Coordinates of C-alpha atoms in Angstrom, one line a residue:
Chain C
M1 CA 0.1 0.2 0.3
T2 CA 3.6 2.5 -0.3
Q3 CA 2.9 2.4 -4.3
W4 CA 2.5 6.3 -5.8
T5 CA 0.0 5.7 -8.9
F6 CA 1.2 8.4 -11.6
E7 CA -1.8 7.3 -14.5
P8 CA -1.3 9.3 -17.5
W9 CA -5.0 10.7 -18.0
V10 CA -4.0 11.6 -13.8
I11 CA -0.5 13.2 -14.3
L12 CA -0.7 15.2 -17.6
P13 CA -4.0 17.0 -17.0
M14 CA -2.2 18.1 -13.4
A15 CA 0.8 19.0 -14.9
I16 CA -0.1 21.2 -17.7
S17 CA -2.2 23.4 -15.4
A18 CA 1.1 23.8 -12.9
A19 CA 2.6 24.6 -15.8
L20 CA 0.1 26.9 -17.0
F21 CA -0.8 28.4 -13.4
V22 CA 3.1 29.0 -12.9
V23 CA 4.2 31.0 -16.1
G24 CA 0.8 33.0 -15.5
F25 CA 2.0 33.5 -11.9
A26 CA 5.3 34.9 -12.8
R27 CA 3.8 36.4 -16.0
L28 CA 1.9 38.5 -13.9
K29 CA 4.7 39.3 -11.3
A30 CA 6.4 40.9 -13.8
R31 CA 4.1 43.0 -14.3
S32 CA 2.1 44.0 -11.4
E33 CA 3.4 47.0 -9.1
H34 CA -0.2 47.0 -6.9
G35 CA -1.8 43.8 -5.2
L36 CA 0.5 41.6 -5.2
G37 CA -0.1 40.1 -2.2
A38 CA -3.1 38.9 -3.1
L39 CA -1.3 37.5 -6.6
K40 CA 0.9 35.8 -4.1
R41 CA -1.9 34.4 -1.7
R42 CA -4.6 32.8 -5.3
A43 CA -0.9 30.7 -5.9
V44 CA -0.4 29.9 -2.1
L45 CA -4.3 29.0 -2.5
F46 CA -3.6 27.3 -6.0
A47 CA -0.1 25.2 -4.3
L48 CA -2.3 23.7 -1.9
G49 CA -5.0 22.6 -4.1
W50 CA -3.3 21.5 -6.2
L51 CA -0.8 19.7 -3.2
V52 CA -4.2 17.7 -1.7
L53 CA -4.9 16.9 -5.2
A54 CA -2.1 14.9 -6.3
G55 CA -1.9 13.7 -2.1
A56 CA -5.9 12.3 -2.8
V57 CA -4.7 11.1 -6.3
V58 CA -2.1 10.0 -6.9
S59 CA -0.3 9.5 -3.5
P60 CA -0.8 5.7 -1.8
L61 CA -4.0 6.7 -0.4
H62 CA -5.2 6.0 -3.7
E63 CA -3.7 2.9 -4.3
A64 CA -4.9 1.3 -0.4
G65 CA -8.6 3.4 -1.7
E66 CA -8.5 -0.4 -3.7
H67 CA -8.0 -2.5 -0.9
A68 CA -10.2 -0.3 2.1
F69 CA -13.1 1.7 1.4
T70 CA -12.2 4.1 4.5
F71 CA -9.1 5.6 2.1
H72 CA -11.4 5.2 -1.3
M73 CA -14.2 8.1 1.3
I74 CA -10.8 9.7 2.7
E75 CA -9.6 10.3 -1.5
H76 CA -13.7 11.2 -1.9
E77 CA -13.4 14.1 1.1
L78 CA -10.0 15.9 0.4
L79 CA -11.4 15.6 -4.0
M80 CA -14.1 18.0 -2.5
L81 CA -13.9 19.3 0.2
A82 CA -10.5 20.0 -0.2
A83 CA -9.2 20.4 -3.2
A84 CA -12.1 21.8 -4.9
P85 CA -12.6 24.9 -2.7
L86 CA -8.7 26.1 -2.3
L87 CA -8.2 26.3 -6.1
V88 CA -11.4 27.9 -6.5
A89 CA -10.9 30.2 -4.0
S90 CA -7.0 31.2 -5.5
E91 CA -9.3 31.9 -8.6
P92 CA -7.1 29.9 -11.7
L93 CA -8.6 30.5 -14.5
A94 CA -8.2 34.1 -14.9
I95 CA -4.3 34.0 -14.2
M96 CA -3.8 30.4 -16.2
L97 CA -4.9 33.3 -19.2
W98 CA -1.7 34.8 -18.9
A99 CA 0.6 31.7 -19.6
V100 CA -0.2 32.0 -23.2
P101 CA 0.4 34.6 -25.7
A102 CA -1.6 38.3 -25.7
S103 CA -3.6 37.1 -29.4
G104 CA -4.9 33.8 -27.8
R105 CA -5.8 35.3 -24.2
R106 CA -7.0 37.7 -26.6
A107 CA -8.8 34.8 -28.0
L108 CA -9.6 33.2 -25.3
G109 CA -11.0 36.4 -23.4
S110 CA -13.3 36.7 -26.2
A111 CA -14.0 32.9 -26.2
T112 CA -14.9 33.3 -22.6
K113 CA -17.7 35.8 -23.2
S114 CA -19.3 34.7 -25.8
P115 CA -23.2 32.9 -25.4
A116 CA -21.8 29.5 -25.6
V117 CA -19.1 28.8 -21.8
A118 CA -20.8 32.2 -20.5
V119 CA -25.0 30.9 -20.2
P120 CA -23.8 27.1 -19.9
W121 CA -21.0 27.9 -16.8
R122 CA -23.4 30.9 -15.4
T123 CA -26.2 27.5 -15.3
L124 CA -23.5 25.2 -13.6
T125 CA -22.4 28.3 -11.9
D126 CA -25.7 29.0 -9.9
P127 CA -25.6 27.8 -6.6
L128 CA -29.1 26.3 -6.9
I129 CA -28.2 23.6 -9.8
A130 CA -24.2 23.4 -8.6
T131 CA -26.2 22.1 -5.3
V132 CA -28.1 19.6 -6.8
V133 CA -25.5 18.6 -9.4
Q134 CA -23.4 18.0 -6.6
S135 CA -25.8 16.1 -4.7
A136 CA -26.9 13.9 -7.4
A137 CA -23.2 13.1 -8.6
L138 CA -22.7 12.2 -4.7
W139 CA -25.4 10.7 -4.2
L140 CA -26.2 8.0 -7.4
W141 CA -22.4 7.1 -7.7
H142 CA -22.2 5.5 -4.2
A143 CA -25.3 3.4 -5.1
P144 CA -24.2 -0.3 -5.3
A145 CA -24.6 -0.3 -9.0
L146 CA -22.7 2.3 -10.3
F147 CA -19.9 2.2 -7.3
D148 CA -19.3 -1.6 -8.3
L149 CA -19.0 -0.3 -11.3
A150 CA -16.6 2.4 -10.2
L151 CA -14.2 -0.1 -8.6
E152 CA -14.5 -2.9 -11.1
H153 CA -13.0 -0.7 -14.9
E154 CA -10.7 1.9 -14.3
G155 CA -12.8 4.3 -16.9
W156 CA -15.5 3.8 -14.6
H157 CA -12.9 4.9 -11.8
I158 CA -11.4 7.8 -14.5
A159 CA -15.2 8.9 -14.6
Q160 CA -16.3 8.4 -10.2
H161 CA -13.0 10.9 -9.7
L162 CA -14.5 13.4 -12.6
S163 CA -18.0 13.9 -11.3
F164 CA -17.0 14.0 -8.1
L165 CA -14.1 17.5 -8.5
V166 CA -15.2 18.7 -11.7
S167 CA -19.8 18.7 -9.5
A168 CA -17.3 19.9 -6.4
L169 CA -15.8 22.6 -8.4
F170 CA -18.2 24.3 -9.9
F171 CA -21.0 23.7 -6.9
W172 CA -17.5 26.2 -4.6
S173 CA -17.3 28.5 -7.3
A174 CA -21.3 28.8 -6.8
M175 CA -20.8 29.5 -3.3
F176 CA -17.7 31.6 -3.6
H177 CA -18.3 33.6 -5.9
R178 CA -19.6 37.5 -5.0
R179 CA -23.1 37.5 -7.8
N180 CA -24.5 35.5 -5.2
S181 CA -26.0 36.1 -1.2
A182 CA -24.4 34.7 1.6
G183 CA -27.8 33.7 2.5
V184 CA -27.8 31.8 -0.3
A185 CA -24.4 30.4 0.0
A186 CA -25.6 29.8 2.9
A187 CA -28.4 28.0 2.8
C188 CA -27.2 25.9 -0.5
L189 CA -24.2 24.8 2.5
F190 CA -26.5 23.8 4.7
V191 CA -28.2 21.5 2.3
T192 CA -25.7 19.7 1.2
S193 CA -24.1 19.6 5.2
L194 CA -27.7 17.6 5.4
V195 CA -27.5 15.2 1.6
G196 CA -24.4 14.2 2.3
G197 CA -24.1 13.7 6.0
A198 CA -27.2 11.8 6.0
L199 CA -25.5 9.5 3.0
G200 CA -23.0 8.7 5.5
A201 CA -25.4 8.3 7.8
F202 CA -26.8 5.5 6.4
M203 CA -23.9 3.6 5.1
A204 CA -22.5 3.8 9.4
V205 CA -25.5 2.4 10.5
S206 CA -25.8 0.0 7.6
V207 CA -25.0 -3.7 9.2
S208 CA -23.8 -4.8 5.1
P209 CA -21.5 -4.0 2.8
W210 CA -23.5 -1.8 0.2
Y211 CA -20.3 -2.7 -2.2
A212 CA -19.6 -6.6 -3.7
P213 CA -15.8 -5.7 -4.2
Y214 CA -15.3 -4.4 -1.4
A215 CA -17.5 -8.2 0.5
A216 CA -15.0 -10.4 -1.8
L217 CA -11.8 -8.3 -0.2
G218 CA -12.2 -9.7 3.2
M219 CA -10.4 -8.1 6.2
T220 CA -9.4 -5.3 5.7
P221 CA -5.5 -4.6 5.6
I222 CA -6.5 -1.6 8.6
G223 CA -8.0 -4.7 10.4
L224 CA -12.1 -4.6 9.8
S225 CA -14.2 -6.0 8.9
P226 CA -16.3 -5.3 5.5
A227 CA -18.6 -3.8 7.4
E228 CA -16.5 -2.0 9.8
D229 CA -15.3 -0.2 6.6
Q230 CA -18.0 0.7 5.7
Q231 CA -19.5 1.8 8.6
M232 CA -16.3 3.7 9.1
A233 CA -16.3 5.2 5.9
G234 CA -20.0 7.0 7.0
L235 CA -18.7 8.3 9.2
I236 CA -15.6 9.6 6.9
M237 CA -18.6 10.9 5.5
W238 CA -21.5 11.8 8.0
I239 CA -19.2 13.7 10.9
P240 CA -16.6 15.6 9.1
G241 CA -18.4 16.0 5.5
G242 CA -20.6 17.1 7.4
M243 CA -19.0 19.8 9.5
F244 CA -17.7 21.6 6.8
H245 CA -20.3 22.5 5.3
A246 CA -21.8 23.6 8.1
L247 CA -18.9 25.3 9.7
F248 CA -18.8 27.1 6.2
A249 CA -21.6 27.5 6.3
L250 CA -22.3 29.6 9.8
G251 CA -19.2 31.9 8.3
F252 CA -21.5 32.4 5.4
V253 CA -24.4 33.7 8.8
G254 CA -22.2 34.9 10.1
S255 CA -20.9 37.5 7.6
M256 CA -24.7 38.1 6.1
L257 CA -25.4 39.3 9.9
R258 CA -22.2 41.3 10.0
D259 CA -23.6 43.3 6.4
K260 CA -26.6 43.8 8.0
R261 CA -25.5 45.8 11.3
E262 CA -22.9 47.7 9.1
A263 CA -25.9 48.7 7.0
S264 CA -28.1 49.2 10.1
H265 CA -24.7 51.8 11.6
A266 CA -24.8 53.3 8.4
H267 CA -28.6 54.4 8.0
P268 CA -30.1 53.9 11.4
Chain U
M1 CA -58.7 41.5 16.7
A2 CA -56.2 44.2 16.6
E3 CA -53.8 42.3 18.7
R4 CA -54.8 38.7 17.8
S5 CA -53.7 39.5 14.6
A6 CA -49.7 41.1 15.7
R7 CA -50.3 37.5 18.5
R8 CA -50.6 35.5 15.6
E9 CA -47.8 37.6 12.8
L10 CA -45.5 37.1 16.1
F11 CA -46.0 33.1 15.5
D12 CA -45.9 33.2 12.4
R13 CA -42.5 35.3 12.4
W14 CA -41.5 33.0 14.4
A15 CA -42.7 29.5 14.0
G16 CA -40.2 27.9 11.9
L17 CA -37.3 28.7 14.1
I18 CA -39.3 27.6 17.0
L19 CA -40.8 24.9 15.4
G20 CA -38.3 23.5 13.6
P21 CA -35.7 22.1 16.0
L22 CA -38.3 20.9 18.4
V23 CA -40.7 18.6 15.5
W24 CA -37.1 17.8 14.5
W25 CA -36.5 16.5 17.9
I26 CA -40.3 14.9 18.4
H27 CA -38.9 13.2 15.3
Q28 CA -35.4 12.7 15.9
R29 CA -36.7 10.0 20.0
M30 CA -39.6 8.8 17.2
V31 CA -37.4 6.9 15.2
A32 CA -34.1 6.5 16.8
D33 CA -34.8 6.2 20.0
W34 CA -37.8 4.5 20.7
Q35 CA -37.8 2.6 17.8
A36 CA -34.4 1.2 16.7
V37 CA -33.6 1.6 20.4
D38 CA -35.8 1.0 22.6
C39 CA -37.2 -1.7 19.3
H40 CA -41.0 -0.4 20.0
D41 CA -42.4 -1.2 16.0
M42 CA -44.5 0.8 14.9
G43 CA -44.4 -0.5 11.4
V44 CA -43.9 0.9 8.5
A45 CA -47.0 2.7 8.1
G46 CA -47.3 3.9 11.4
R47 CA -43.7 5.5 11.2
S48 CA -44.6 6.6 7.4
I49 CA -47.9 8.5 8.6
W50 CA -46.2 10.1 11.3
S51 CA -43.0 11.3 9.7
L52 CA -45.1 13.3 7.0
L53 CA -47.6 14.4 9.5
L54 CA -44.0 16.2 10.5
I55 CA -42.9 17.4 7.4
A56 CA -46.2 19.0 6.9
V57 CA -45.8 20.6 10.4
L58 CA -42.9 22.3 8.5
A59 CA -43.7 23.0 5.3
W60 CA -46.8 24.8 7.4
A61 CA -44.3 26.5 9.9
C62 CA -41.8 27.3 6.6
W63 CA -44.7 28.9 4.6
A64 CA -46.6 31.4 7.5
S65 CA -43.1 32.5 8.3
L66 CA -42.3 32.8 4.0
N67 CA -45.3 35.1 4.2
I68 CA -44.6 37.6 6.8
W69 CA -40.9 37.8 4.9
R70 CA -42.7 38.4 1.5
R71 CA -46.0 40.9 2.5
W72 CA -43.9 43.5 5.1
G73 CA -42.0 45.8 2.8
P74 CA -38.1 46.4 2.2
R75 CA -35.8 48.7 3.8
E76 CA -36.8 50.1 6.6
A77 CA -35.2 49.6 9.4
E78 CA -36.9 48.1 11.8
T79 CA -39.7 45.7 9.7
D80 CA -36.1 43.9 8.0
N81 CA -34.7 42.6 10.9
W82 CA -38.2 41.5 10.9
R83 CA -38.4 40.1 7.6
F84 CA -34.7 39.1 8.5
I85 CA -36.0 37.0 11.7
A86 CA -39.2 35.9 9.7
L87 CA -37.1 35.0 6.6
V88 CA -33.8 32.9 8.9
S89 CA -37.5 31.7 10.1
A90 CA -38.4 29.7 7.2
G91 CA -34.5 28.3 5.8
V92 CA -34.8 26.5 9.7
A93 CA -38.2 24.9 8.7
A94 CA -37.3 24.0 5.4
L95 CA -33.2 22.3 7.1
C96 CA -34.8 20.2 9.1
G97 CA -38.5 19.1 7.7
L98 CA -34.7 17.3 4.8
A99 CA -33.9 15.9 8.3
V100 CA -36.7 15.1 8.8
F101 CA -37.4 13.3 6.0
F102 CA -33.6 11.6 6.1
G103 CA -34.2 10.9 9.0
A104 CA -37.3 9.0 7.4
L105 CA -36.2 7.9 5.1
A106 CA -32.7 5.9 7.7
A107 CA -36.3 4.2 9.2
V108 CA -37.3 2.0 6.0
I109 CA -33.8 1.5 5.1
V110 CA -31.7 0.4 8.2
P111 CA -32.8 -2.6 10.3
D112 CA -36.4 -2.2 13.2
C113 CA -34.2 -2.7 15.8
L114 CA -30.3 -1.8 16.3
Q115 CA -30.6 -4.6 19.1
Q116 CA -31.6 -7.5 17.0

């Protein structure tokens, strides 16, 4: 279980994204006289998100997930709850854009404003739609038939991880976007906390394993039976997963209350 | 009459905030403690009817608080605060309704009695 996973479908996009960010960052830094602090902060967030992503899908954790559901769950939680929000908070696309030549940058910039890109982007980063999509991805992929498929076929496994990561990226983009109100973000985060927490709770109280490939493995390397392994995975999704969304929601409620207090001080 | 209407409005404003956690607690006591831990069998029909009734109470609380939020005009310092409370109240009722729904789903999926 100490084997690193160097699959081209993982390494290649990660290397390209890192290269684009580094080149874009260097060019922007050379041109920036002001706002260097904010740029550096975004670089730190991107580096952290990228490292967490690598820790989830490249480090031995990925291989361990093949032998124990608990590790697989930790991998999913890292993708959706750590890597995705950190990457979104770093707002990497604007920086990566600077990695391409000026003509390409202009072309890409105008392409993002075209309805073909702007409309799907606005739709998928709408807080309610993003919440529904992420919750649907979470529940559908944990249905035994689909999860078994992902465990047995590498292609479906890639599709599962991509769905989790991409839906989480849209979800956190919706939560952090300035156009969306803090109240709506808080409500979506509370709902996500309940929806994810409920799935985890079902796993945690289930007395029989849901997924045939894990059940067939017998005792896990950490000494848990398949049912106990699933209960542990369910607890990870339920408690830390649910708490994470709930704490973020409380943060948004706090900022909403602060805004109200400031507004009432400004207009007594 | 006006006093009664003011009292009703006051209750509606706080309905979700009061009933939400209370109903969730009652449902939790019923399906988790009373049924799963103490093993009192209500049957699937009994559990479902009670769950639906409690969800209906929360749907009403959400609707009542939401009505208050909609009715009052914005941008007046005092009513703006009450509107905010009504909106939070509606949100809490909706969230607790979702929690009761998942609790009800769990009561159908997981074993009736965890002591068996």
